Amino acid sequence: MVKLEIEKLRNYINGEWKEVARTTAVVNPATGEELVQVPLSSKEHVEEAVSAAKKAQKEWALVPAPMRAEFLYRVGYLMKEKKEYLAQLLTSENGKVIEEARGEVQEGIDMAYYMAGEGRRLFGQTTPAELKDKFAMSQRVPVGVVGIITPWNFPIAIATWKSFPAIIAGNAVVWKPATETPIMAFELAKILEEAGLPKGVVNVVFGSGNEVGNALVHDENVQVISFTGSNDTGRGIAAACGRQLKKVSLEMGGKNAVIVMDDADIDLAVEGILWSAFGTSGQRCTACSRVIVHEAVKSTLEAHLLARMEQLTIGNGLDESIKVGPIINKEGLQKIKEYVSIGKEEGARLLAGGMVLTEGDQRSGNYFAPTLFTDVSSTMRIAQEEIFGPVVSLIPVKSFEEAIEVNNSVSFGLSSSIFTNDVNQVFRAQRDLDTGIVYVNAGTTGAEIHLPFGGTKGTGNGHRDSGIQALDVFTEWKAIYVDYSGKLQRAQIDVE
Ligand code: NAD
């Protein structure tokens, strides 16, 4: 174990660390202990950060992109050096088990190097002009000041998915992290400072969504909002941005499914389900919360899944032997409990779990037993709504066609997976599943940072995080025409 030293958290504005009088506690969900106090900033702090970002952005946009990249290479290197330390802090404030925390920090490192590489690409296009002696091209230009609002479930990865493409493209950032997980944001800001990023290019303002998030969304000097979080919050932000004609990128909830066909490798499917349903205690936007199973293999799958669920160790994720960590807070725990009651009332059959765990070491943290419902119908609320906890619903189907229909019957469209060894079904599934991400013979989680991440329908609004596509959120396209004929040439008119 690395010795963790949690510093007093302060806002990072214009390259300076600024204390805020009002604070609230950050609690370790595994133990119930207070880790540190997080600032509760106000609208004035947001205005100060936005004004610093606006000023810094003008200079930053003039730094050649390959030179901007040098800062990100250093950030990646520093994150790599501190990986274990960051991972342990992440587990302490968020609860996810240490192996997953290491994976999340690695995602941030990968993103730093990937986006640094973009500094030497940021490709535009050249294209023939329709007139003689005329040159035509298009290029990406920064949008200006970017407001970033992030959730607690991936406190460092999501921040890097958004802020690294934003800064490589020449924007400045004001970032509001979730109040549950501010330590990761503080540590990332320290790394950006150590990497020598010019003052004001990235600013971090801690505080509540209603105050700080809302102020950021409504600030007229912020040109883009990039948000990840729940649908309710995202809808409100989209409406506010719409009224201001402000660009907004939303990544929201999911109701992801694993399909297990009658020819599937059942043990492999079980491992995929376990990893994607109970990893991060089911608190991932891509978590598997539905298993759509062909009736021919339903009872075998149930038996194998139950046997493996019994082996899951639940507790403080800093212990390497633990497989399932705590739920983020008491409200999360309560919501999961309510959905279990709803499932029972709807007539689903509870096969395992279904309760809050309060024995021994689990007494002081927020633990919920990995839960399995079977004989769930696709119209039940537990099969339609995001629960955000370790609860899986088995939905039996009679055919491939029915499996696809059930998968697509929800209002979300983030991730889906199919286990089959039939190559024809594989290709039909990747075509017909209506989610932004499709896995074959793997669970619903496991995104790699160089591919677009995001969903269709109620999961998003058409934008993508990570991948090259993230640059579309943080850039405008500029078309440039250079006429070297020495005379007036009129498009569409003076063509021969
Ligand atoms: P949340 O919507 O409660 O909060 C997300 C962020 O928005 C927080 O920083 C919060 O403080 C802020 N916020 C809250 N109200 C606001 C307001 N009125 N104005 C501006 N900002 C406001 O979500 P959460 O509970 O932190 O995260 C869980 C949700 O995030 C789940 O629904 C999950 O599916 C989703 N999520 C989606 C993705 C994805 O990429 N699709 C990834 C991770 C999490």
Tab-separated table of C-alpha atoms in Angstrom, residues 233-478:
chain	number	residue	atom	x	y	z
A	233	THR	CA	-29.696	16.383	-15.442
A	234	GLY	CA	-28.688	16.091	-19.101
A	235	ARG	CA	-32.144	17.016	-20.364
A	236	GLY	CA	-32.160	20.160	-18.223
A	237	ILE	CA	-28.701	21.147	-19.442
A	238	ALA	CA	-29.658	20.515	-23.082
A	239	ALA	CA	-32.742	22.715	-22.717
A	240	ALA	CA	-30.711	25.541	-21.156
A	241	CYS	CA	-28.031	25.270	-23.855
A	242	GLY	CA	-30.686	25.151	-26.570
A	243	ARG	CA	-32.119	28.464	-25.394
A	244	GLN	CA	-28.644	30.016	-25.616
A	245	LEU	CA	-27.789	28.297	-28.937
A	246	LYS	CA	-24.828	26.775	-27.104
A	247	LYS	CA	-23.221	23.593	-28.370
A	248	VAL	CA	-23.786	20.694	-25.956
A	249	SER	CA	-22.520	17.133	-25.881
A	250	LEU	CA	-24.394	14.689	-23.637
A	251	GLU	CA	-23.409	11.179	-22.528
A	252	MET	CA	-26.058	9.741	-20.218
A	253	GLY	CA	-27.614	6.542	-18.956
A	254	GLY	CA	-27.818	3.026	-20.296
A	255	LYS	CA	-29.852	-0.184	-19.981
A	256	ASN	CA	-27.363	-2.518	-21.514
A	257	ALA	CA	-27.923	-6.166	-22.369
A	258	VAL	CA	-25.928	-9.311	-22.928
A	259	ILE	CA	-27.629	-11.719	-25.343
A	260	VAL	CA	-26.819	-15.399	-24.807
A	261	MET	CA	-27.781	-17.560	-27.775
A	262	ASP	CA	-28.388	-21.326	-27.674
A	263	ASP	CA	-24.992	-22.075	-29.275
A	264	ALA	CA	-23.006	-19.810	-26.922
A	265	ASP	CA	-20.033	-20.846	-24.810
A	266	ILE	CA	-21.938	-20.625	-21.517
A	267	ASP	CA	-18.934	-20.347	-19.218
A	268	LEU	CA	-17.507	-17.533	-21.320
A	269	ALA	CA	-20.890	-15.791	-21.279
A	270	VAL	CA	-21.038	-16.128	-17.479
A	271	GLU	CA	-17.618	-14.488	-17.121
A	272	GLY	CA	-18.703	-11.667	-19.457
A	273	ILE	CA	-21.896	-11.129	-17.476
A	274	LEU	CA	-20.117	-11.148	-14.093
A	275	TRP	CA	-17.524	-8.626	-15.232
A	276	SER	CA	-19.938	-6.232	-16.859
A	277	ALA	CA	-22.809	-6.562	-14.350
A	278	PHE	CA	-20.924	-6.469	-11.053
A	279	GLY	CA	-17.776	-4.533	-11.968
A	280	THR	CA	-17.874	-1.088	-10.308
A	281	SER	CA	-20.824	-2.650	-8.432
A	282	GLY	CA	-22.997	-2.146	-11.508
A	283	GLN	CA	-22.437	1.617	-11.402
A	284	ARG	CA	-21.203	1.966	-14.958
A	285	CYS	CA	-23.155	3.576	-17.757
A	286	THR	CA	-22.269	0.451	-19.777
A	287	ALA	CA	-23.126	-2.015	-16.995
A	288	CYS	CA	-24.993	-5.132	-18.059
A	289	SER	CA	-28.344	-4.992	-16.302
A	290	ARG	CA	-30.257	-7.317	-18.642
A	291	VAL	CA	-29.373	-10.792	-19.832
A	292	ILE	CA	-31.467	-11.833	-22.794
A	293	VAL	CA	-31.170	-15.593	-22.870
A	294	HIS	CA	-32.362	-18.190	-25.373
A	295	GLU	CA	-34.837	-20.440	-23.543
A	296	ALA	CA	-32.882	-23.566	-24.575
A	297	VAL	CA	-29.942	-22.560	-22.348
A	298	LYS	CA	-31.767	-20.548	-19.677
A	299	SER	CA	-31.575	-23.078	-16.840
A	300	THR	CA	-27.916	-23.924	-17.564
A	301	LEU	CA	-27.012	-20.242	-17.608
A	302	GLU	CA	-28.892	-19.599	-14.353
A	303	ALA	CA	-27.107	-22.451	-12.589
A	304	HIS	CA	-23.621	-21.453	-13.797
A	305	LEU	CA	-24.205	-17.773	-13.058
A	306	LEU	CA	-25.469	-18.457	-9.537
A	307	ALA	CA	-22.479	-20.673	-8.804
A	308	ARG	CA	-20.047	-17.963	-9.895
A	309	MET	CA	-21.963	-15.209	-8.066
A	310	GLU	CA	-21.531	-17.120	-4.821
A	311	GLN	CA	-17.769	-16.803	-5.246
A	312	LEU	CA	-17.817	-13.002	-5.515
A	313	THR	CA	-16.094	-11.383	-2.546
A	314	ILE	CA	-17.653	-8.111	-1.403
A	315	GLY	CA	-15.891	-5.423	0.604
A	316	ASN	CA	-13.331	-2.633	0.611
A	317	GLY	CA	-11.815	-2.502	-2.876
A	318	LEU	CA	-8.332	-1.672	-1.536
A	319	ASP	CA	-8.091	-5.337	-0.571
A	320	GLU	CA	-6.802	-7.125	-3.699
A	321	SER	CA	-8.983	-10.185	-3.042
A	322	ILE	CA	-12.251	-8.203	-3.218
A	323	LYS	CA	-14.256	-8.418	-6.440
A	324	VAL	CA	-17.248	-6.162	-5.685
A	325	GLY	CA	-16.896	-2.833	-3.874
A	326	PRO	CA	-19.456	-0.536	-2.260
A	327	ILE	CA	-22.217	1.652	-3.702
A	328	ILE	CA	-21.276	5.334	-3.891
A	329	ASN	CA	-23.649	6.631	-1.174
A	330	LYS	CA	-26.761	5.955	0.902
A	331	GLU	CA	-29.060	7.461	-1.760
A	332	GLY	CA	-27.675	5.035	-4.344
A	333	LEU	CA	-28.214	2.151	-1.947
A	334	GLN	CA	-31.796	3.239	-1.317
A	335	LYS	CA	-32.557	3.509	-5.044
A	336	ILE	CA	-31.288	-0.045	-5.662
A	337	LYS	CA	-33.366	-1.350	-2.739
A	338	GLU	CA	-36.458	0.286	-4.196
A	339	TYR	CA	-35.881	-1.318	-7.609
A	340	VAL	CA	-35.578	-4.751	-5.990
A	341	SER	CA	-38.991	-4.188	-4.347
A	342	ILE	CA	-40.417	-3.029	-7.673
A	343	GLY	CA	-39.056	-6.176	-9.374
A	344	LYS	CA	-40.687	-8.428	-6.797
A	345	GLU	CA	-44.009	-6.571	-7.084
A	346	GLU	CA	-43.861	-6.890	-10.876
A	347	GLY	CA	-43.598	-10.681	-10.545
A	348	ALA	CA	-39.916	-11.229	-11.332
A	349	ARG	CA	-38.364	-14.179	-9.471
A	350	LEU	CA	-35.437	-13.274	-7.190
A	351	LEU	CA	-32.708	-15.937	-7.456
A	352	ALA	CA	-29.927	-14.248	-5.481
A	353	GLY	CA	-29.094	-11.151	-3.441
A	354	GLY	CA	-31.681	-8.408	-3.168
A	355	MET	CA	-30.499	-6.926	0.121
A	356	VAL	CA	-28.221	-4.375	1.734
A	357	LEU	CA	-25.265	-6.061	3.456
A	358	THR	CA	-24.649	-5.020	7.046
A	359	GLU	CA	-22.545	-7.769	8.615
A	360	GLY	CA	-19.029	-7.277	10.023
A	361	ASP	CA	-16.823	-4.860	8.045
A	362	GLN	CA	-19.702	-4.170	5.685
A	363	ARG	CA	-21.663	-2.428	8.464
A	364	SER	CA	-20.060	0.981	8.030
A	365	GLY	CA	-19.940	1.064	4.217
A	366	ASN	CA	-22.649	1.005	1.522
A	367	TYR	CA	-22.832	-2.586	0.323
A	368	PHE	CA	-25.491	-4.296	-1.768
A	369	ALA	CA	-25.484	-8.007	-2.532
A	370	PRO	CA	-25.050	-8.966	-6.217
A	371	THR	CA	-28.622	-9.616	-7.300
A	372	LEU	CA	-30.194	-11.841	-9.937
A	373	PHE	CA	-33.810	-11.795	-11.084
A	374	THR	CA	-35.192	-14.318	-13.551
A	375	ASP	CA	-38.381	-14.718	-15.580
A	376	VAL	CA	-38.349	-10.989	-16.201
A	377	SER	CA	-40.472	-9.646	-19.027
A	378	SER	CA	-39.033	-6.893	-21.175
A	379	THR	CA	-41.800	-4.444	-20.268
A	380	MET	CA	-41.144	-4.536	-16.511
A	381	ARG	CA	-39.635	-1.412	-14.984
A	382	ILE	CA	-36.563	-3.357	-13.821
A	383	ALA	CA	-35.993	-4.256	-17.475
A	384	GLN	CA	-36.505	-0.723	-18.748
A	385	GLU	CA	-35.049	1.764	-16.225
A	386	GLU	CA	-31.453	2.388	-15.209
A	387	ILE	CA	-30.887	0.973	-11.692
A	388	PHE	CA	-27.147	1.764	-11.392
A	389	GLY	CA	-26.342	-1.076	-9.031
A	390	PRO	CA	-25.440	-4.783	-9.026
A	391	VAL	CA	-28.847	-6.008	-10.223
A	392	VAL	CA	-29.303	-8.229	-13.286
A	393	SER	CA	-32.549	-9.328	-14.916
A	394	LEU	CA	-32.730	-12.515	-16.979
A	395	ILE	CA	-35.216	-12.215	-19.840
A	396	PRO	CA	-35.958	-15.489	-21.683
A	397	VAL	CA	-36.564	-15.376	-25.464
A	398	LYS	CA	-37.391	-17.949	-28.130
A	399	SER	CA	-35.307	-16.735	-31.092
A	400	PHE	CA	-32.534	-14.480	-32.368
A	401	GLU	CA	-35.127	-12.071	-33.780
A	402	GLU	CA	-36.873	-11.785	-30.413
A	403	ALA	CA	-33.524	-11.205	-28.684
A	404	ILE	CA	-32.772	-8.247	-30.954
A	405	GLU	CA	-36.285	-6.862	-30.453
A	406	VAL	CA	-35.975	-7.065	-26.653
A	407	ASN	CA	-32.519	-5.506	-26.718
A	408	ASN	CA	-33.835	-2.568	-28.747
A	409	SER	CA	-37.019	-2.110	-26.699
A	410	VAL	CA	-35.511	0.320	-24.171
A	411	SER	CA	-35.231	4.080	-24.392
A	412	PHE	CA	-31.419	3.965	-24.029
A	413	GLY	CA	-28.860	2.917	-26.656
A	414	LEU	CA	-25.396	2.665	-25.162
A	415	SER	CA	-23.920	-0.844	-25.246
A	416	SER	CA	-24.990	-4.378	-26.128
A	417	SER	CA	-23.335	-7.735	-26.457
A	418	ILE	CA	-24.027	-11.113	-27.998
A	419	PHE	CA	-22.549	-14.497	-27.187
A	420	THR	CA	-22.800	-16.859	-30.161
A	421	ASN	CA	-20.523	-18.904	-32.384
A	422	ASP	CA	-22.710	-18.491	-35.459
A	423	VAL	CA	-20.964	-16.084	-37.832
A	424	ASN	CA	-24.219	-15.163	-39.558
A	425	GLN	CA	-25.792	-14.171	-36.237
A	426	VAL	CA	-22.696	-12.131	-35.384
A	427	PHE	CA	-23.001	-10.017	-38.507
A	428	ARG	CA	-26.764	-9.666	-38.258
A	429	ALA	CA	-26.440	-8.637	-34.611
A	430	GLN	CA	-23.817	-5.948	-35.221
A	431	ARG	CA	-26.117	-4.535	-37.899
A	432	ASP	CA	-29.411	-4.763	-35.990
A	433	LEU	CA	-28.494	-3.916	-32.377
A	434	ASP	CA	-29.363	-0.230	-32.102
A	435	THR	CA	-26.689	0.798	-29.558
A	436	GLY	CA	-23.599	2.963	-30.047
A	437	ILE	CA	-21.340	0.102	-28.912
A	438	VAL	CA	-21.656	-3.620	-29.759
A	439	TYR	CA	-19.521	-6.445	-28.370
A	440	VAL	CA	-19.329	-9.996	-29.705
A	441	ASN	CA	-18.390	-12.751	-27.240
A	442	ALA	CA	-17.502	-10.176	-24.563
A	443	GLY	CA	-19.563	-8.336	-21.925
A	444	THR	CA	-21.009	-4.832	-22.317
A	445	THR	CA	-17.993	-3.000	-20.894
A	446	GLY	CA	-14.447	-2.637	-22.164
A	447	ALA	CA	-14.260	0.451	-24.360
A	448	GLU	CA	-10.870	1.416	-25.759
A	449	ILE	CA	-10.051	5.108	-25.894
A	450	HIS	CA	-9.291	5.361	-29.620
A	451	LEU	CA	-12.816	4.323	-30.606
A	452	PRO	CA	-15.881	6.571	-30.336
A	453	PHE	CA	-17.715	6.173	-27.030
A	454	GLY	CA	-21.377	7.032	-26.698
A	455	GLY	CA	-24.908	5.961	-27.353
A	456	THR	CA	-28.028	6.380	-29.440
A	457	LYS	CA	-31.609	7.264	-28.424
A	458	GLY	CA	-31.944	8.503	-24.814
A	459	THR	CA	-28.273	7.898	-24.029
A	460	GLY	CA	-26.962	10.926	-25.853
A	461	ASN	CA	-27.500	13.638	-28.409
A	462	GLY	CA	-25.386	12.376	-31.280
A	463	HIS	CA	-21.927	13.310	-30.033
A	464	ARG	CA	-19.168	10.959	-28.936
A	465	ASP	CA	-16.534	11.013	-26.216
A	466	SER	CA	-13.044	9.615	-26.865
A	467	GLY	CA	-11.854	8.504	-30.306
A	468	ILE	CA	-11.122	10.981	-33.043
A	469	GLN	CA	-14.829	11.838	-32.950
A	470	ALA	CA	-14.376	13.671	-29.629
A	471	LEU	CA	-12.629	16.421	-31.588
A	472	ASP	CA	-15.924	17.230	-33.319
A	473	VAL	CA	-17.315	18.451	-29.990
A	474	PHE	CA	-14.425	20.806	-29.373
A	475	THR	CA	-13.811	22.209	-32.848
A	476	GLU	CA	-15.582	24.224	-35.493
A	477	TRP	CA	-14.895	23.679	-39.188
A	478	LYS	CA	-13.552	26.633	-41.132
